[in-house]
Amino acid sequence: MGFGKTFIKRRWFDGRTGTTVYLLFALTLMNFILISYRFLIEGSPLFANLVSDLTIFSIIFIVTYIPISILIGYWHRKTQWKVELAIKMMENPVNAKMFRTILDVQTGKASDEEIKEFRTFLMKIESK
């Protein structure tokens, strides 16, 4: 790993990824637990009698939250992931360039009109 042209850009990307995927997730979860405890438990005598300690509330919350988030993530991966990847692929200029290159290599298997339409489609994606 040297200090080439992309070193700072890669570190910036790594920092943003670490922040959004890990740090902000943890901070947001802690914030949500604290706000929920404040309004739900401290604000209601009924719930305050059931769970009077923030630690106990946090444990109950996390034990409930983790399985629910896993189920939602599983559902997302099984039902929505393909759609998201297809949408992202349609807007990715690198994919467009690769597919255009493949198309140019395989020109013998498609009509000239199909090649022209596909090439135009891919060039529109590349220009974004």
PDB file of C-alpha atoms in Angstrom:
ATOM      1  CA  MET A   1       0.000   0.000   0.000  1.00  0.00           C
ATOM      2  CA  GLY A   2       1.786   3.058  -1.242  1.00  0.00           C
ATOM      3  CA  PHE A   3       1.038   6.735  -1.359  1.00  0.00           C
ATOM      4  CA  GLY A   4      -0.176   6.772  -4.967  1.00  0.00           C
ATOM      5  CA  LYS A   5      -2.740   9.057  -6.535  1.00  0.00           C
ATOM      6  CA  THR A   6      -5.660   7.270  -4.912  1.00  0.00           C
ATOM      7  CA  PHE A   7      -4.263   6.823  -1.384  1.00  0.00           C
ATOM      8  CA  ILE A   8      -6.171   9.737   0.164  1.00  0.00           C
ATOM      9  CA  LYS A   9      -9.342   8.935  -1.790  1.00  0.00           C
ATOM     10  CA  ARG A  10      -9.216   5.329  -0.591  1.00  0.00           C
ATOM     11  CA  ARG A  11      -8.666   6.395   3.036  1.00  0.00           C
ATOM     12  CA  TRP A  12     -11.568   8.864   2.699  1.00  0.00           C
ATOM     13  CA  PHE A  13     -13.758   6.045   1.355  1.00  0.00           C
ATOM     14  CA  ASP A  14     -12.636   3.709   4.170  1.00  0.00           C
ATOM     15  CA  GLY A  15     -13.398   6.397   6.755  1.00  0.00           C
ATOM     16  CA  ARG A  16     -16.868   7.045   5.368  1.00  0.00           C
ATOM     17  CA  THR A  17     -17.606   3.321   5.243  1.00  0.00           C
ATOM     18  CA  GLY A  18     -16.421   2.766   8.808  1.00  0.00           C
ATOM     19  CA  THR A  19     -18.476   5.714   9.983  1.00  0.00           C
ATOM     20  CA  THR A  20     -21.726   4.901   8.198  1.00  0.00           C
ATOM     21  CA  VAL A  21     -21.718   1.121   8.505  1.00  0.00           C
ATOM     22  CA  TYR A  22     -20.331   0.707  12.008  1.00  0.00           C
ATOM     23  CA  LEU A  23     -19.965   3.840  14.115  1.00  0.00           C
ATOM     24  CA  LEU A  24     -23.198   5.589  13.158  1.00  0.00           C
ATOM     25  CA  PHE A  25     -25.104   2.330  13.517  1.00  0.00           C
ATOM     26  CA  ALA A  26     -23.834   1.938  17.094  1.00  0.00           C
ATOM     27  CA  LEU A  27     -24.447   5.593  17.951  1.00  0.00           C
ATOM     28  CA  THR A  28     -27.926   5.544  16.428  1.00  0.00           C
ATOM     29  CA  LEU A  29     -28.822   2.370  18.310  1.00  0.00           C
ATOM     30  CA  MET A  30     -27.622   3.845  21.622  1.00  0.00           C
ATOM     31  CA  ASN A  31     -29.488   7.065  20.902  1.00  0.00           C
ATOM     32  CA  PHE A  32     -32.669   5.148  20.094  1.00  0.00           C
ATOM     33  CA  ILE A  33     -32.384   3.131  23.317  1.00  0.00           C
ATOM     34  CA  LEU A  34     -31.877   6.265  25.413  1.00  0.00           C
ATOM     35  CA  ILE A  35     -34.748   8.170  23.809  1.00  0.00           C
ATOM     36  CA  SER A  36     -37.070   5.167  24.045  1.00  0.00           C
ATOM     37  CA  TYR A  37     -36.194   4.689  27.695  1.00  0.00           C
ATOM     38  CA  ARG A  38     -36.719   8.357  28.445  1.00  0.00           C
ATOM     39  CA  PHE A  39     -40.150   8.633  26.836  1.00  0.00           C
ATOM     40  CA  LEU A  40     -41.497   5.098  27.240  1.00  0.00           C
ATOM     41  CA  ILE A  41     -40.190   4.056  30.657  1.00  0.00           C
ATOM     42  CA  GLU A  42     -39.587   7.285  32.554  1.00  0.00           C
ATOM     43  CA  GLY A  43     -42.682   8.892  31.051  1.00  0.00           C
ATOM     44  CA  SER A  44     -45.085   6.131  32.056  1.00  0.00           C
ATOM     45  CA  PRO A  45     -45.609   4.914  35.623  1.00  0.00           C
ATOM     46  CA  LEU A  46     -46.857   1.561  34.313  1.00  0.00           C
ATOM     47  CA  PHE A  47     -43.666   0.822  32.389  1.00  0.00           C
ATOM     48  CA  ALA A  48     -41.462   2.375  35.067  1.00  0.00           C
ATOM     49  CA  ASN A  49     -42.675  -0.270  37.497  1.00  0.00           C
ATOM     50  CA  LEU A  50     -41.897  -3.066  35.025  1.00  0.00           C
ATOM     51  CA  VAL A  51     -38.448  -1.916  33.947  1.00  0.00           C
ATOM     52  CA  SER A  52     -36.924   0.655  36.231  1.00  0.00           C
ATOM     53  CA  ASP A  53     -33.273   0.391  35.161  1.00  0.00           C
ATOM     54  CA  LEU A  54     -31.735   1.583  31.896  1.00  0.00           C
ATOM     55  CA  THR A  55     -29.392  -1.431  31.813  1.00  0.00           C
ATOM     56  CA  ILE A  56     -32.254  -3.915  32.053  1.00  0.00           C
ATOM     57  CA  PHE A  57     -34.223  -1.991  29.415  1.00  0.00           C
ATOM     58  CA  SER A  58     -31.175  -1.980  27.128  1.00  0.00           C
ATOM     59  CA  ILE A  59     -30.675  -5.724  27.500  1.00  0.00           C
ATOM     60  CA  ILE A  60     -34.354  -6.445  26.827  1.00  0.00           C
ATOM     61  CA  PHE A  61     -34.316  -4.073  23.865  1.00  0.00           C
ATOM     62  CA  ILE A  62     -31.170  -5.563  22.291  1.00  0.00           C
ATOM     63  CA  VAL A  63     -32.337  -9.163  22.865  1.00  0.00           C
ATOM     64  CA  THR A  64     -35.554  -8.259  21.038  1.00  0.00           C
ATOM     65  CA  TYR A  65     -33.952  -6.024  18.422  1.00  0.00           C
ATOM     66  CA  ILE A  66     -31.263  -8.415  17.154  1.00  0.00           C
ATOM     67  CA  PRO A  67     -33.580 -11.271  16.058  1.00  0.00           C
ATOM     68  CA  ILE A  68     -36.035  -8.823  14.478  1.00  0.00           C
ATOM     69  CA  SER A  69     -33.237  -7.073  12.569  1.00  0.00           C
ATOM     70  CA  ILE A  70     -31.884 -10.443  11.401  1.00  0.00           C
ATOM     71  CA  LEU A  71     -35.318 -11.460  10.117  1.00  0.00           C
ATOM     72  CA  ILE A  72     -35.760  -8.146   8.309  1.00  0.00           C
ATOM     73  CA  GLY A  73     -32.251  -8.424   6.833  1.00  0.00           C
ATOM     74  CA  TYR A  74     -32.962 -11.978   5.671  1.00  0.00           C
ATOM     75  CA  TRP A  75     -36.228 -10.851   4.069  1.00  0.00           C
ATOM     76  CA  HIS A  76     -34.412  -7.960   2.385  1.00  0.00           C
ATOM     77  CA  ARG A  77     -31.677 -10.216   1.027  1.00  0.00           C
ATOM     78  CA  LYS A  78     -34.166 -12.772  -0.300  1.00  0.00           C
ATOM     79  CA  THR A  79     -36.679 -10.354  -1.835  1.00  0.00           C
ATOM     80  CA  GLN A  80     -35.201  -6.905  -2.434  1.00  0.00           C
ATOM     81  CA  TRP A  81     -31.494  -7.482  -3.035  1.00  0.00           C
ATOM     82  CA  LYS A  82     -31.914  -8.647  -6.645  1.00  0.00           C
ATOM     83  CA  VAL A  83     -33.976  -5.573  -7.473  1.00  0.00           C
ATOM     84  CA  GLU A  84     -31.438  -3.208  -5.881  1.00  0.00           C
ATOM     85  CA  LEU A  85     -28.529  -4.847  -7.676  1.00  0.00           C
ATOM     86  CA  ALA A  86     -30.340  -4.676 -11.014  1.00  0.00           C
ATOM     87  CA  ILE A  87     -31.037  -0.967 -10.505  1.00  0.00           C
ATOM     88  CA  LYS A  88     -27.448  -0.250  -9.477  1.00  0.00           C
ATOM     89  CA  MET A  89     -26.110  -2.252 -12.394  1.00  0.00           C
ATOM     90  CA  MET A  90     -28.211  -0.216 -14.840  1.00  0.00           C
ATOM     91  CA  GLU A  91     -26.573   2.999 -13.586  1.00  0.00           C
ATOM     92  CA  ASN A  92     -22.982   1.800 -13.290  1.00  0.00           C
ATOM     93  CA  PRO A  93     -20.711   3.223 -16.024  1.00  0.00           C
ATOM     94  CA  VAL A  94     -18.073   0.547 -15.417  1.00  0.00           C
ATOM     95  CA  ASN A  95     -20.614  -2.211 -16.073  1.00  0.00           C
ATOM     96  CA  ALA A  96     -21.808  -0.367 -19.160  1.00  0.00           C
ATOM     97  CA  LYS A  97     -18.283  -0.183 -20.531  1.00  0.00           C
ATOM     98  CA  MET A  98     -17.692  -3.885 -19.823  1.00  0.00           C
ATOM     99  CA  PHE A  99     -20.944  -4.932 -21.469  1.00  0.00           C
ATOM    100  CA  ARG A 100     -20.269  -2.694 -24.458  1.00  0.00           C
ATOM    101  CA  THR A 101     -16.871  -4.341 -24.858  1.00  0.00           C
ATOM    102  CA  ILE A 102     -18.441  -7.795 -24.673  1.00  0.00           C
ATOM    103  CA  LEU A 103     -21.013  -6.693 -27.211  1.00  0.00           C
ATOM    104  CA  ASP A 104     -18.280  -5.490 -29.550  1.00  0.00           C
ATOM    105  CA  VAL A 105     -16.551  -8.862 -29.277  1.00  0.00           C
ATOM    106  CA  GLN A 106     -19.777 -10.778 -29.914  1.00  0.00           C
ATOM    107  CA  THR A 107     -21.031  -8.672 -32.826  1.00  0.00           C
ATOM    108  CA  GLY A 108     -21.381 -11.715 -35.003  1.00  0.00           C
ATOM    109  CA  LYS A 109     -24.269 -13.027 -32.864  1.00  0.00           C
ATOM    110  CA  ALA A 110     -26.541  -9.970 -32.964  1.00  0.00           C
ATOM    111  CA  SER A 111     -28.118  -7.983 -35.753  1.00  0.00           C
ATOM    112  CA  ASP A 112     -26.712  -4.573 -36.544  1.00  0.00           C
ATOM    113  CA  GLU A 113     -29.877  -2.907 -35.220  1.00  0.00           C
ATOM    114  CA  GLU A 114     -29.672  -4.802 -31.893  1.00  0.00           C
ATOM    115  CA  ILE A 115     -26.018  -3.899 -31.546  1.00  0.00           C
ATOM    116  CA  LYS A 116     -26.762  -0.255 -32.276  1.00  0.00           C
ATOM    117  CA  GLU A 117     -29.634  -0.110 -29.755  1.00  0.00           C
ATOM    118  CA  PHE A 118     -27.616  -1.854 -27.058  1.00  0.00           C
ATOM    119  CA  ARG A 119     -24.552   0.279 -27.655  1.00  0.00           C
ATOM    120  CA  THR A 120     -26.680   3.467 -27.467  1.00  0.00           C
ATOM    121  CA  PHE A 121     -28.259   2.239 -24.236  1.00  0.00           C
ATOM    122  CA  LEU A 122     -24.866   1.499 -22.680  1.00  0.00           C
ATOM    123  CA  MET A 123     -23.362   4.792 -23.812  1.00  0.00           C
ATOM    124  CA  LYS A 124     -26.224   6.650 -22.093  1.00  0.00           C
ATOM    125  CA  ILE A 125     -25.334   4.866 -18.861  1.00  0.00           C
ATOM    126  CA  GLU A 126     -21.623   5.599 -19.320  1.00  0.00           C
ATOM    127  CA  SER A 127     -22.258   9.298 -19.773  1.00  0.00           C
ATOM    128  CA  LYS A 128     -23.878   9.686 -16.330  1.00  0.00           C
TER     129      LYS A 128
END
